[in-house]
Short mmCIF file of C-alpha atoms in Angstrom, two decimals:
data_model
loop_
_atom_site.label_atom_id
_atom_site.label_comp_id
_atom_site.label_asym_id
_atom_site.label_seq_id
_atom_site.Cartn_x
_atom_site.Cartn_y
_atom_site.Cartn_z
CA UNK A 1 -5.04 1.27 -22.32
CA UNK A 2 -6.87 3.95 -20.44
CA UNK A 3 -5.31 4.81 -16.92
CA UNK A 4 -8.33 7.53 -16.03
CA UNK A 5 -10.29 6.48 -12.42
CA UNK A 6 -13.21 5.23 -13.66
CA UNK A 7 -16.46 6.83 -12.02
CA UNK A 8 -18.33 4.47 -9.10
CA UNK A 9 -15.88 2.67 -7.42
CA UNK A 10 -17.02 -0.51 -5.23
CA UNK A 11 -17.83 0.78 -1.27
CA UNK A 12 -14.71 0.04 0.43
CA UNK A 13 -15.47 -0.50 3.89
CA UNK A 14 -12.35 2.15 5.30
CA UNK A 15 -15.21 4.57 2.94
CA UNK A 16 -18.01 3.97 4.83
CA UNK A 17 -17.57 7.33 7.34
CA UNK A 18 -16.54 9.91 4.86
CA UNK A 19 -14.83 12.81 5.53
CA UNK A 20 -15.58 16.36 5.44
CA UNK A 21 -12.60 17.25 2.86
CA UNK A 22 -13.89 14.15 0.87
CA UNK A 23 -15.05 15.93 -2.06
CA UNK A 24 -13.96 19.74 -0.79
CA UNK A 25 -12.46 22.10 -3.89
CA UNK A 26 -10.52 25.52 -2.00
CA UNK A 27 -11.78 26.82 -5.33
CA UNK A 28 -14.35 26.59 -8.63
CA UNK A 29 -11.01 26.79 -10.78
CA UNK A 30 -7.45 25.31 -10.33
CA UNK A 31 -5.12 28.16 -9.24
CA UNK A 32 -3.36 29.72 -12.13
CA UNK A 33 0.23 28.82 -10.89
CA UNK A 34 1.72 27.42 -7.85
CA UNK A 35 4.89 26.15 -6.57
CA UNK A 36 4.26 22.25 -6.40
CA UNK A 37 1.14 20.54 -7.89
CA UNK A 38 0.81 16.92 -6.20
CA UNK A 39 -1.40 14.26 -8.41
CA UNK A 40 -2.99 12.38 -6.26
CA UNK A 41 -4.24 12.22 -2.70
CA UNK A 42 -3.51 8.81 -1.07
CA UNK A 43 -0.45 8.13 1.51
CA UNK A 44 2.04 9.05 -0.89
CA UNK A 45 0.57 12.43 -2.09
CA UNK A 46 -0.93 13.67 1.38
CA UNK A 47 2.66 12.76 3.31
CA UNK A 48 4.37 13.94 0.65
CA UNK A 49 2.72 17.26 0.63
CA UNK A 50 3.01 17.66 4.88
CA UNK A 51 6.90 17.22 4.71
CA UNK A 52 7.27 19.84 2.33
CA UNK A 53 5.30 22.42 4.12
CA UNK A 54 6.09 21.34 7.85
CA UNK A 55 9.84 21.74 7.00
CA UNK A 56 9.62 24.84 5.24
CA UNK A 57 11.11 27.35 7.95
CA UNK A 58 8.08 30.30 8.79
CA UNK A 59 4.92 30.40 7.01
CA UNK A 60 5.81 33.11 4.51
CA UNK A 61 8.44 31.09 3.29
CA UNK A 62 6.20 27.84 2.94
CA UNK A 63 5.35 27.14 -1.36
CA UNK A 64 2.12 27.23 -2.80
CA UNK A 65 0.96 23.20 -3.02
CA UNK A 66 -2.34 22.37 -4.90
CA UNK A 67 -2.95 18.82 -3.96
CA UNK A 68 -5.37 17.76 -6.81
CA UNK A 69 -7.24 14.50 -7.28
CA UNK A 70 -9.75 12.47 -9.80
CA UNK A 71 -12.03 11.34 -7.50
CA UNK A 72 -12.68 11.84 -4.15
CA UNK A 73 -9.94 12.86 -1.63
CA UNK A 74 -8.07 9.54 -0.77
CA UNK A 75 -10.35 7.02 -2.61
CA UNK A 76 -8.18 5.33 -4.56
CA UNK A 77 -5.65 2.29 -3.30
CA UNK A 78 -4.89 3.46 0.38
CA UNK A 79 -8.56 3.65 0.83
CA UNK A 80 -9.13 0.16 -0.49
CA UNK A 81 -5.88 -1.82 0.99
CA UNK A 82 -6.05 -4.57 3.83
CA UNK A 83 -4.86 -1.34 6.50
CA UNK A 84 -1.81 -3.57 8.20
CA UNK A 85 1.89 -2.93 7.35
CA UNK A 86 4.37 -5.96 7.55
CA UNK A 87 6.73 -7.57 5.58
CA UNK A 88 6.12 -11.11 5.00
CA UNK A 89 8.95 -13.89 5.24
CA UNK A 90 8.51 -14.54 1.46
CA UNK A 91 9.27 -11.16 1.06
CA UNK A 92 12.59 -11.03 2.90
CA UNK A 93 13.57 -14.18 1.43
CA UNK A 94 13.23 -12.39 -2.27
CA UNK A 95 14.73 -9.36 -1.06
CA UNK A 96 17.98 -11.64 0.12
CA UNK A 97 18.01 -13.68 -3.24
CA UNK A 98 17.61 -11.16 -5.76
CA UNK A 99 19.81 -8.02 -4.46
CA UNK A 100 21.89 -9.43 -1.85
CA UNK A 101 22.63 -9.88 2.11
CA UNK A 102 23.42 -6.16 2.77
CA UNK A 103 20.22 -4.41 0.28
CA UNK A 104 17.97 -6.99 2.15
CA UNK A 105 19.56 -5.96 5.87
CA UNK A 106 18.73 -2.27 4.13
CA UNK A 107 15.13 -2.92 2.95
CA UNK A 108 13.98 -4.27 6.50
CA UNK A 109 15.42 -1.46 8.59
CA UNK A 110 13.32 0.54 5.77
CA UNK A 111 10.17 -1.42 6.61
CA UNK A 112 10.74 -0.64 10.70
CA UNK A 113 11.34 2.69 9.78
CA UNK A 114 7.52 2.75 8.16
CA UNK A 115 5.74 1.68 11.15
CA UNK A 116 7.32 3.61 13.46
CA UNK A 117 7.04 6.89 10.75
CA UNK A 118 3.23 6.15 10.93
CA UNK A 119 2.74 6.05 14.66
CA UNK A 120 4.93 8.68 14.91
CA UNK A 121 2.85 11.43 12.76
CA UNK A 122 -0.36 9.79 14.51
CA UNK A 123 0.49 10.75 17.89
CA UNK A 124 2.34 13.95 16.85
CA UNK A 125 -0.93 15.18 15.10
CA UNK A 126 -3.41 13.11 17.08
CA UNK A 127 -4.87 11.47 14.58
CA UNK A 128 -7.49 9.02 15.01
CA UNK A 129 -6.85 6.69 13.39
CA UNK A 130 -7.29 2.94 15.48
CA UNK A 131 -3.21 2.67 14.95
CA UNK A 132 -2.11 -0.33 17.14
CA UNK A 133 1.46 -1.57 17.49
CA UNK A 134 0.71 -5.47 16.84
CA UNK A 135 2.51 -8.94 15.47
CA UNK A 136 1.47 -10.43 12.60
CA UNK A 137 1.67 -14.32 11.88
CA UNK A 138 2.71 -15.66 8.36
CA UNK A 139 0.49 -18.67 8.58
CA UNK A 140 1.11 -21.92 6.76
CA UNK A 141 -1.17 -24.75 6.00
CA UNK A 142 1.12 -26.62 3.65
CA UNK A 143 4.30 -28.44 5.12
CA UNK A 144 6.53 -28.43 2.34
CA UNK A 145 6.36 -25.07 1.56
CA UNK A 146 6.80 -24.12 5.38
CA UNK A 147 9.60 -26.79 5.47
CA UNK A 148 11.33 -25.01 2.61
CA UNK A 149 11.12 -21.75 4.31
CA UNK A 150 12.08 -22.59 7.42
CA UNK A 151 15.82 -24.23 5.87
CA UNK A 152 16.04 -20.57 4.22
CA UNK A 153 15.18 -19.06 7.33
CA UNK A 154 17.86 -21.89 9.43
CA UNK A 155 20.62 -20.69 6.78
CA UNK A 156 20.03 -16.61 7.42
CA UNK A 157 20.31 -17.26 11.19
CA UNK A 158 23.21 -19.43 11.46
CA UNK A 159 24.70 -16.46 9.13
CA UNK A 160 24.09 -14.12 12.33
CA UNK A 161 21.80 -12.03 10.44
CA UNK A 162 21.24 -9.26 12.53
CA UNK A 163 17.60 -8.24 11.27
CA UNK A 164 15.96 -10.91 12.20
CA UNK A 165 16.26 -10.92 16.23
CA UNK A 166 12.48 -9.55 16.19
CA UNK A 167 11.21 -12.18 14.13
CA UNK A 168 10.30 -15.81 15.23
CA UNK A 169 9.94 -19.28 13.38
CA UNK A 170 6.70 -21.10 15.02
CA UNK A 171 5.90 -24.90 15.27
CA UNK A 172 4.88 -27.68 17.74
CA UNK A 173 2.28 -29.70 18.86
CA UNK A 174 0.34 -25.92 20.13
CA UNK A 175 0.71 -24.41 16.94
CA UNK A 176 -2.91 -24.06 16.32
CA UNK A 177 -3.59 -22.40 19.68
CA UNK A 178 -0.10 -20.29 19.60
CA UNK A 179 -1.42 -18.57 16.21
CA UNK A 180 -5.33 -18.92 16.83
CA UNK A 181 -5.52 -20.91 13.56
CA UNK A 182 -6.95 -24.10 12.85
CA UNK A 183 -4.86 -26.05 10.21
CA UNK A 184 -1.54 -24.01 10.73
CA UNK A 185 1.15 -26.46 10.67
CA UNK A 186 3.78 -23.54 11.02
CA UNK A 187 4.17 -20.00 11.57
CA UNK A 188 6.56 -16.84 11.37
CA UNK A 189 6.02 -14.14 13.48
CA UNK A 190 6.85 -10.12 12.64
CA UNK A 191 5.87 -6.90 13.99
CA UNK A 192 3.13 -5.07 12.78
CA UNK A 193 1.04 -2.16 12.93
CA UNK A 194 -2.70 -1.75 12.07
CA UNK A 195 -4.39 1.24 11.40
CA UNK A 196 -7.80 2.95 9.32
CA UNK A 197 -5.78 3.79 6.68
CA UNK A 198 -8.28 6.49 5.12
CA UNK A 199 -8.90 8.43 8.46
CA UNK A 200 -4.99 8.25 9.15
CA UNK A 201 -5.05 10.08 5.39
CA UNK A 202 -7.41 12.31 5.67
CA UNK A 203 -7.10 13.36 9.35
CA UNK A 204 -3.39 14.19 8.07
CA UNK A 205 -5.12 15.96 4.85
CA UNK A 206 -6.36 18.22 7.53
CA UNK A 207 -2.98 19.45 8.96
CA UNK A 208 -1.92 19.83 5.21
CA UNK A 209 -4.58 22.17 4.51
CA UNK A 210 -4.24 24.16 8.18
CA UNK A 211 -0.30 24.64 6.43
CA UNK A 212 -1.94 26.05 3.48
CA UNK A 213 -2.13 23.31 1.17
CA UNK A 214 -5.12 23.62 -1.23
CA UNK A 215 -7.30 20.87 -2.71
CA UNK A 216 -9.25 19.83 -5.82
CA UNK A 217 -10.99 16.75 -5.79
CA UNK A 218 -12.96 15.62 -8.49
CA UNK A 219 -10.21 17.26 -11.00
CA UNK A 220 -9.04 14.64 -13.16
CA UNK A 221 -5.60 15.81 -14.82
CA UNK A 222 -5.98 15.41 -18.15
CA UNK A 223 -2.27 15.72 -19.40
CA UNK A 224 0.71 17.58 -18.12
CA UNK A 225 3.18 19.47 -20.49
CA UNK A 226 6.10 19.03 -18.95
CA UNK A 227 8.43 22.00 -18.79
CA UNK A 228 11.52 22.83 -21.04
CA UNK A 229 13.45 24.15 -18.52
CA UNK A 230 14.01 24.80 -14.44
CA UNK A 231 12.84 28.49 -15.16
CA UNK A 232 9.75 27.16 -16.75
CA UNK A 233 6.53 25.87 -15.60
CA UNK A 234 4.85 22.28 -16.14
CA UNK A 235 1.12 23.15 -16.99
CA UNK A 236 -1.17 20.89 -16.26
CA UNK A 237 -4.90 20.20 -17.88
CA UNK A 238 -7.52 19.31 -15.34
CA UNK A 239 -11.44 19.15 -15.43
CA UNK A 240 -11.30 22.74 -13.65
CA UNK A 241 -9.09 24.83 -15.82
CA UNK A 242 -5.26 24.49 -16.48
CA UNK A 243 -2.28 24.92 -13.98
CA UNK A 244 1.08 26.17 -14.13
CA UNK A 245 3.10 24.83 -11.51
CA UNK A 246 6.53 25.07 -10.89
CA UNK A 247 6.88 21.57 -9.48
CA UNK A 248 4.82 18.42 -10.17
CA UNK A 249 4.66 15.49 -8.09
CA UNK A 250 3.25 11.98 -9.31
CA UNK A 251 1.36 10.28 -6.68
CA UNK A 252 -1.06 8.41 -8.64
CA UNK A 253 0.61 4.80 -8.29
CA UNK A 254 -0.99 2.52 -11.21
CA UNK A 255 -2.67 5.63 -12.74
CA UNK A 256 0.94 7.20 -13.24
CA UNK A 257 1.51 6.22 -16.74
CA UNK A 258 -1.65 7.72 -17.84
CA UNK A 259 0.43 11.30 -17.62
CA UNK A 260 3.84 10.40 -17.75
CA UNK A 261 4.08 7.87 -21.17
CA UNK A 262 7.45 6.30 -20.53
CA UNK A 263 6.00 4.49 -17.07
CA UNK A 264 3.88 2.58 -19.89
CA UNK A 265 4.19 -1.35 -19.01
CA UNK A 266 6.88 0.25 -16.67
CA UNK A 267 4.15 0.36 -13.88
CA UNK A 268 1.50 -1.58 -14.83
CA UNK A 269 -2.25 -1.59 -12.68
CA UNK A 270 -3.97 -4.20 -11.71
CA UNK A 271 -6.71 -4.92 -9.26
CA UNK A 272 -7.36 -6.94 -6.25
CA UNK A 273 -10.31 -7.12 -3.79
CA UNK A 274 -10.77 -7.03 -0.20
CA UNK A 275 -13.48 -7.78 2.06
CA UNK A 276 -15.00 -7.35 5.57
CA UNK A 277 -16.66 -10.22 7.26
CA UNK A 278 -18.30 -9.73 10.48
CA UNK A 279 -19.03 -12.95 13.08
CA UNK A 280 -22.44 -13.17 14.77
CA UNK A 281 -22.85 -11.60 17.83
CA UNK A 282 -22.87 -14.83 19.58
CA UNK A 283 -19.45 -15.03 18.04
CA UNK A 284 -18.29 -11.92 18.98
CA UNK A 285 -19.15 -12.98 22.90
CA UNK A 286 -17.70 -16.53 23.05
CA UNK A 287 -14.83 -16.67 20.53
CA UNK A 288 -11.13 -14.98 21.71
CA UNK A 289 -10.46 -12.04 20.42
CA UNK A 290 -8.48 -12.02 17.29
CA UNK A 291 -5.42 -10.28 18.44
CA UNK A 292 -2.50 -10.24 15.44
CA UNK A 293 -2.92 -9.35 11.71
CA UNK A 294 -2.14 -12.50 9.27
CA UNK A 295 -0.91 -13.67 5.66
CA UNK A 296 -2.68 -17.03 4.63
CA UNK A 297 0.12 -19.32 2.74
CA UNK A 298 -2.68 -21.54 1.60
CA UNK A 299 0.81 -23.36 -0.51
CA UNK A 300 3.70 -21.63 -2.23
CA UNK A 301 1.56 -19.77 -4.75
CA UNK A 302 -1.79 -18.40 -3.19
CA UNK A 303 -1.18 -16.02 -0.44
CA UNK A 304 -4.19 -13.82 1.56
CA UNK A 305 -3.83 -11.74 4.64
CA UNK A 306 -6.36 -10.42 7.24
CA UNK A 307 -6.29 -7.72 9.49
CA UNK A 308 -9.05 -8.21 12.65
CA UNK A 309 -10.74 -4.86 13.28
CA UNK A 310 -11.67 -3.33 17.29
CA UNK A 311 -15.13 -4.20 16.44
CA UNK A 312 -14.62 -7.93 16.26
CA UNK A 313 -15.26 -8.03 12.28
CA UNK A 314 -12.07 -8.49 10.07
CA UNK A 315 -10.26 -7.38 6.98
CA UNK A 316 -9.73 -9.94 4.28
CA UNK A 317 -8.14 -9.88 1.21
CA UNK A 318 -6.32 -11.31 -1.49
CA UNK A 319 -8.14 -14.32 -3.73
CA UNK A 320 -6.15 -14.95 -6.17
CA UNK A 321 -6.76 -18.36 -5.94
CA UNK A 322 -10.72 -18.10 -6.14
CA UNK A 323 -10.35 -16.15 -9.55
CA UNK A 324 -6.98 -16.97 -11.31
CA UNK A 325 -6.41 -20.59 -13.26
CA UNK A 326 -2.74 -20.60 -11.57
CA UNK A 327 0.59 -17.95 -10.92
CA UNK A 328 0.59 -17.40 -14.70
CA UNK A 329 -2.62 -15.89 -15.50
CA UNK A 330 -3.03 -12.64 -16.34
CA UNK A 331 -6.75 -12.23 -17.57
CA UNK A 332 -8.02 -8.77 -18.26
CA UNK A 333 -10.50 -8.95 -14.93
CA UNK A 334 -7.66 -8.03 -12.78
CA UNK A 335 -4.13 -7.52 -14.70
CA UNK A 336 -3.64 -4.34 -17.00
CA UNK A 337 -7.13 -2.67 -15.53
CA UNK A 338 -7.91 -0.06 -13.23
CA UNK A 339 -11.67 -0.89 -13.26
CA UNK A 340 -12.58 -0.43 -9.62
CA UNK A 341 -16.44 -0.51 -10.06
CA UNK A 342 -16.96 -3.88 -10.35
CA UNK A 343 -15.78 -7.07 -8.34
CA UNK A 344 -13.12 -9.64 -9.87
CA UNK A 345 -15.69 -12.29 -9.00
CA UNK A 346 -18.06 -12.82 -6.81
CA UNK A 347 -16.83 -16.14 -5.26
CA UNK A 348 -13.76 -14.43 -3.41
CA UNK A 349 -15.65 -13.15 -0.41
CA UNK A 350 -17.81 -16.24 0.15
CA UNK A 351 -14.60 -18.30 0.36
CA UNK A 352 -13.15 -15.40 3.15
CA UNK A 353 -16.37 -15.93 5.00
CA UNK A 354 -15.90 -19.67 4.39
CA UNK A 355 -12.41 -19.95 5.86
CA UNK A 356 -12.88 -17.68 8.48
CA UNK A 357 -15.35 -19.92 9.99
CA UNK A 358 -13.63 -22.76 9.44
CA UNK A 359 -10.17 -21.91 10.69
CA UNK A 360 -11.18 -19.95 13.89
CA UNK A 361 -11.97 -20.91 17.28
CA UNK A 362 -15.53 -20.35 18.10
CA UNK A 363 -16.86 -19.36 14.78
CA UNK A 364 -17.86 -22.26 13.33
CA UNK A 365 -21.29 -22.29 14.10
CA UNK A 366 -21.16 -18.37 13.97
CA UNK A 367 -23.15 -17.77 10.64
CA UNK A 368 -20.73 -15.66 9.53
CA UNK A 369 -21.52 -12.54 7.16
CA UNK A 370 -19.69 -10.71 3.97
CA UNK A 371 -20.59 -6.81 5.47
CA UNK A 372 -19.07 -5.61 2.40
CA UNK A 373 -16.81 -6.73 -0.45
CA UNK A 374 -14.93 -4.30 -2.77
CA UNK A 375 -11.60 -4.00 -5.14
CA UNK A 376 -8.96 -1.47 -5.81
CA UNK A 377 -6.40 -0.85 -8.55
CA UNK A 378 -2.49 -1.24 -7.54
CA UNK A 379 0.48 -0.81 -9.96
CA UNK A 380 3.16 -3.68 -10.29
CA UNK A 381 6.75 -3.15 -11.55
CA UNK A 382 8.57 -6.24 -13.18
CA UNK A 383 11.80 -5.36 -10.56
CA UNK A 384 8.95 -5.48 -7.53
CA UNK A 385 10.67 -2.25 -6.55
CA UNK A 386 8.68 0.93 -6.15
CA UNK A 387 10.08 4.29 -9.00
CA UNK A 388 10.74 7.06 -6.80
CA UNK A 389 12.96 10.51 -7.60
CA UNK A 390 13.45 12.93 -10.21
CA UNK A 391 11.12 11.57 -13.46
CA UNK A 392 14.30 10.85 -15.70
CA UNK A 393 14.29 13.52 -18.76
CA UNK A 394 12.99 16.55 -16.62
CA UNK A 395 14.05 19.18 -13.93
CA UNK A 396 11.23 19.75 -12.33
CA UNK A 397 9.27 16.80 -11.72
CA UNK A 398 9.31 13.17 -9.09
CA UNK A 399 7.71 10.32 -9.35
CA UNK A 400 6.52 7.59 -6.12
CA UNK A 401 4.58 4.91 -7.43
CA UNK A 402 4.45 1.67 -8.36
CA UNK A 403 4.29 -0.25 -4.56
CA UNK A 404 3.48 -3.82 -6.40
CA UNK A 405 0.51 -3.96 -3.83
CA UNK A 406 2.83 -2.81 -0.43
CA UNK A 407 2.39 0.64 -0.08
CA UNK A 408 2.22 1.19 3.13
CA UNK A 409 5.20 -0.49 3.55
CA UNK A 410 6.69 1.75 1.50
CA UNK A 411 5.40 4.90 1.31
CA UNK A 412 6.00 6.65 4.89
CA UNK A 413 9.47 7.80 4.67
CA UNK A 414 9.72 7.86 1.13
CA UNK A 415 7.55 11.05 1.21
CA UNK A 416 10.22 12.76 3.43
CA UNK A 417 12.77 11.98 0.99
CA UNK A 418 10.52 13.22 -1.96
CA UNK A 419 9.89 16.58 -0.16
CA UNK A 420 13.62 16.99 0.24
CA UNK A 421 14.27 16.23 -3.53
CA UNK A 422 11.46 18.87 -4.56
CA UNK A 423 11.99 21.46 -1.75
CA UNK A 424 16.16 21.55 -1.90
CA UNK A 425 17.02 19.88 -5.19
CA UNK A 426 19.02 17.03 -3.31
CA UNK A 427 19.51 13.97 -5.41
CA UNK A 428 17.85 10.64 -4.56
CA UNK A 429 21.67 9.18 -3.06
CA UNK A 430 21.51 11.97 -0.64
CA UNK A 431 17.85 11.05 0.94
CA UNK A 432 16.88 8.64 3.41
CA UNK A 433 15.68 6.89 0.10
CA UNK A 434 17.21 3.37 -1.03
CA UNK A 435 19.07 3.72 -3.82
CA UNK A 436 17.05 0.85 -5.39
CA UNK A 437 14.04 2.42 -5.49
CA UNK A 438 15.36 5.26 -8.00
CA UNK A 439 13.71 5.66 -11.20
CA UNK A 440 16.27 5.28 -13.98
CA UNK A 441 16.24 5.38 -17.70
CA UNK A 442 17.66 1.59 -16.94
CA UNK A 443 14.56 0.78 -15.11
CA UNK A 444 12.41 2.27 -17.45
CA UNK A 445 13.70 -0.39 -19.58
CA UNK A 446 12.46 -3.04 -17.59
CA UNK A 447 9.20 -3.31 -19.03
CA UNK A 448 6.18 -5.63 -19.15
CA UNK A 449 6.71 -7.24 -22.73
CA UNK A 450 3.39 -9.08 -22.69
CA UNK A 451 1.29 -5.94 -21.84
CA UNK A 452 -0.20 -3.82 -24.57
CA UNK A 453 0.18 -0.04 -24.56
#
């Protein structure tokens, strides 16, 4: 298995206005030491790398951080997601089943934490960004699956779980109005928040580098030697020389295993694709204006989600069910890949553009257009838990990755944690971190048996 970027990625639409730092090097050559090398230049690498230099005290005390990247700065999976962070009631229901009432009650105040994190750092560094402070409607067109959920949902309540008093079950006769979605025979509403994910990224890539960060993109790592010792450096091999750093943190999600062998079938990558569709302009001036982001329950396996953009045009994702058999399949175009270049299949956008116009007021007659269609490589973890902390076996290096496709529900506040684990030495228990999310020779365990190395 080869976990290198491969060159000419599909155009993700968030792409489409690069920025100036998108392929900016502070140097020819990697420096020949620093403090803290970060891999990778997404959420989780750029937030981790502004917590560790905006809580260092003065500026003589801040480290040396060499952010360095494979491709261009913040290409990879934050660049290519659907840009809406929620937790679906699926989600919650799996988080109550598999680790219990008061992990799940845990996990959700994690996930409010995220959104508010985000809008937070936008406003502090005025970052434009298009965040918005939405809802977000789990949509359901199949009545025994919503009929299921909403008994689990019934059960939690009479309970008196407390984490649910922002969340609401929808249904009735104005269901399809309510949500804005023909077919829906049922609802659940969350809150959300919706953003441009890459120019939230790179606009805080800025304020890393005005705190003295320094960046190489285009620098694939080739492979890091880890060190022996706290007194000794990692060195790491990149396209532009080798680097001795101090520190190293992995933020290369599904790439991670490529450089660190025992997150083999530990963190597995696979891809998904994503879409924009834009409505006619007659559309645009008759139809209401899309005002929540969405998951699709099409039934209980296929899920999609959309996230409606200013501009009237909208953000879909998912098809699984346009290119898998059923739940089970794992074929090579998508599972155990990170071959961004190419699309799954070419059928998944024409069915987005499909059901958009057939499930929205006023855009049935709208002659609807794909504006763009592209993938992007995620890593999944058989737990469906993210690895974050000290990389078991070393002193001197963490790992965040594996998000299992929710990343920016993840990643926000995880990166303060991380900074606090590389900066102070703290252990995981004493971070803001959940103690499920630590990476542990038990969890490295936990492997993928049907994946090849």
């Amino acid at each position: 298995m080869n976990f290198t970027p491969v060159p000419n990625p599909t155009a993700s639409y968030w792409l489409s206005e690069p920025h100036e730092l998108a392929d900016f090097c502070s140097a020819a050559t990697v420096p020949e030491q620093v403090d803290i090398a970060i891999i990778g230049t997404g959420l989780a690498g750029v937030a981790t790398a502004y917590h560790i230099l905006k809580s260092s005290d003065a500026k003589q005390k801040r480290p040396s951080v060499a952010l360095i990247e494979a491709r261009g700065a913040c290409s990879g999976a934050t660049a290519r997601n659907g840009g809406h962070i929620k937790v679906k009631l699926e989600t919650l229901r799996d988080w109550y089943e598999q680790h219990g009432p008061a992990a799940a009650a845990a996990l959700v105040s994690w996930s409010e934490a995220q959104r508010r994190c985000l809008q937070q750092i936008s406003e502090d560094e005025g970052i434009d960004c298009e965040l918005q402070v939405r809802r977000s409607y789990d949509i359901f067109f199949d009545k025994e699956h919503a009929a299921g959920l909403k008994e689990w949902l019934s059960a939690r309540r009479k309970e008196g779980v407390d984490w649910l008093k922002d969340m609401q079950w929808v249904e009735g006769p104005h269901i399809e109005r309510v949500t804005g979605v023909k077919g829906a025979v049922a609802a659940f509403s969350s809150p959300a928040v919706s953003l441009w994910p890459y120019k939230f990224v790179t606009g805080l890539l800025e304020k890393v580098m005005e705190l003295g960060a320094t960046l190489y993109t285009n620098t694939p790592v080739k492979s890091v030697q880890s060190s022996t010792s706290q007194s000794s450096p990692a060195v790491l091999s990149t396209s532009k020389g080798d680097v001795r750093a101090a520190k190293v943190v992995y933020a290369s999600n599904a790439y991670v295993a490529g450089l660190v062998p025992q997150y083999r079938r530990v963190i597995v990558p696979f891809v998904g694709q994503n879409s924009r569709i834009v409505p006619s302009r007659a559309t645009l001036e008759q139809a209401p204006t899309l005002a929540t982001t969405y998951n699709f329950h099409h039934d209980a396996a296929w899920v999609d989600y959309l996230n409606p953009r200013p501009d009237g045009a909208v953000i879909h994702g998912g098809g699984g069910r346009s290119f898998r058999k059923d739940r089970n399949d794992r074929s090579g175009a998508w599972f155990n890949s990170v071959d961004d270049s190419r699309l799954i299949s070419d059928r998944v956008a024409e069915d987005f553009r499909v059901f958009d116009q057939q499930h929205f007021y006023g855009w049935q007659n709208g002659e609807a257009k794909v504006g763009s269609t592209w993938t992007g490589v995620m890593g999944v973890t058989k737990d469906g838990l993210p690895h974050a902390g000290r990389v078991p076996g070393t002193d001197n290096e963490w790992i965040l990755a594996g998000f299992n496709g929710g990343g920016m529900l993840l990643i926000p506040t995880m990166t303060k944690g991380i900074a606090e684990m590389v900066l102070d030495g703290k252990d995981l228990e004493d971070t803001n971190i959940p103690p499920l999310f630590k990476t542990t020779d038990s969890r490295l365990s936990n492997i993928f048996t049907d994946v090849s190395d």
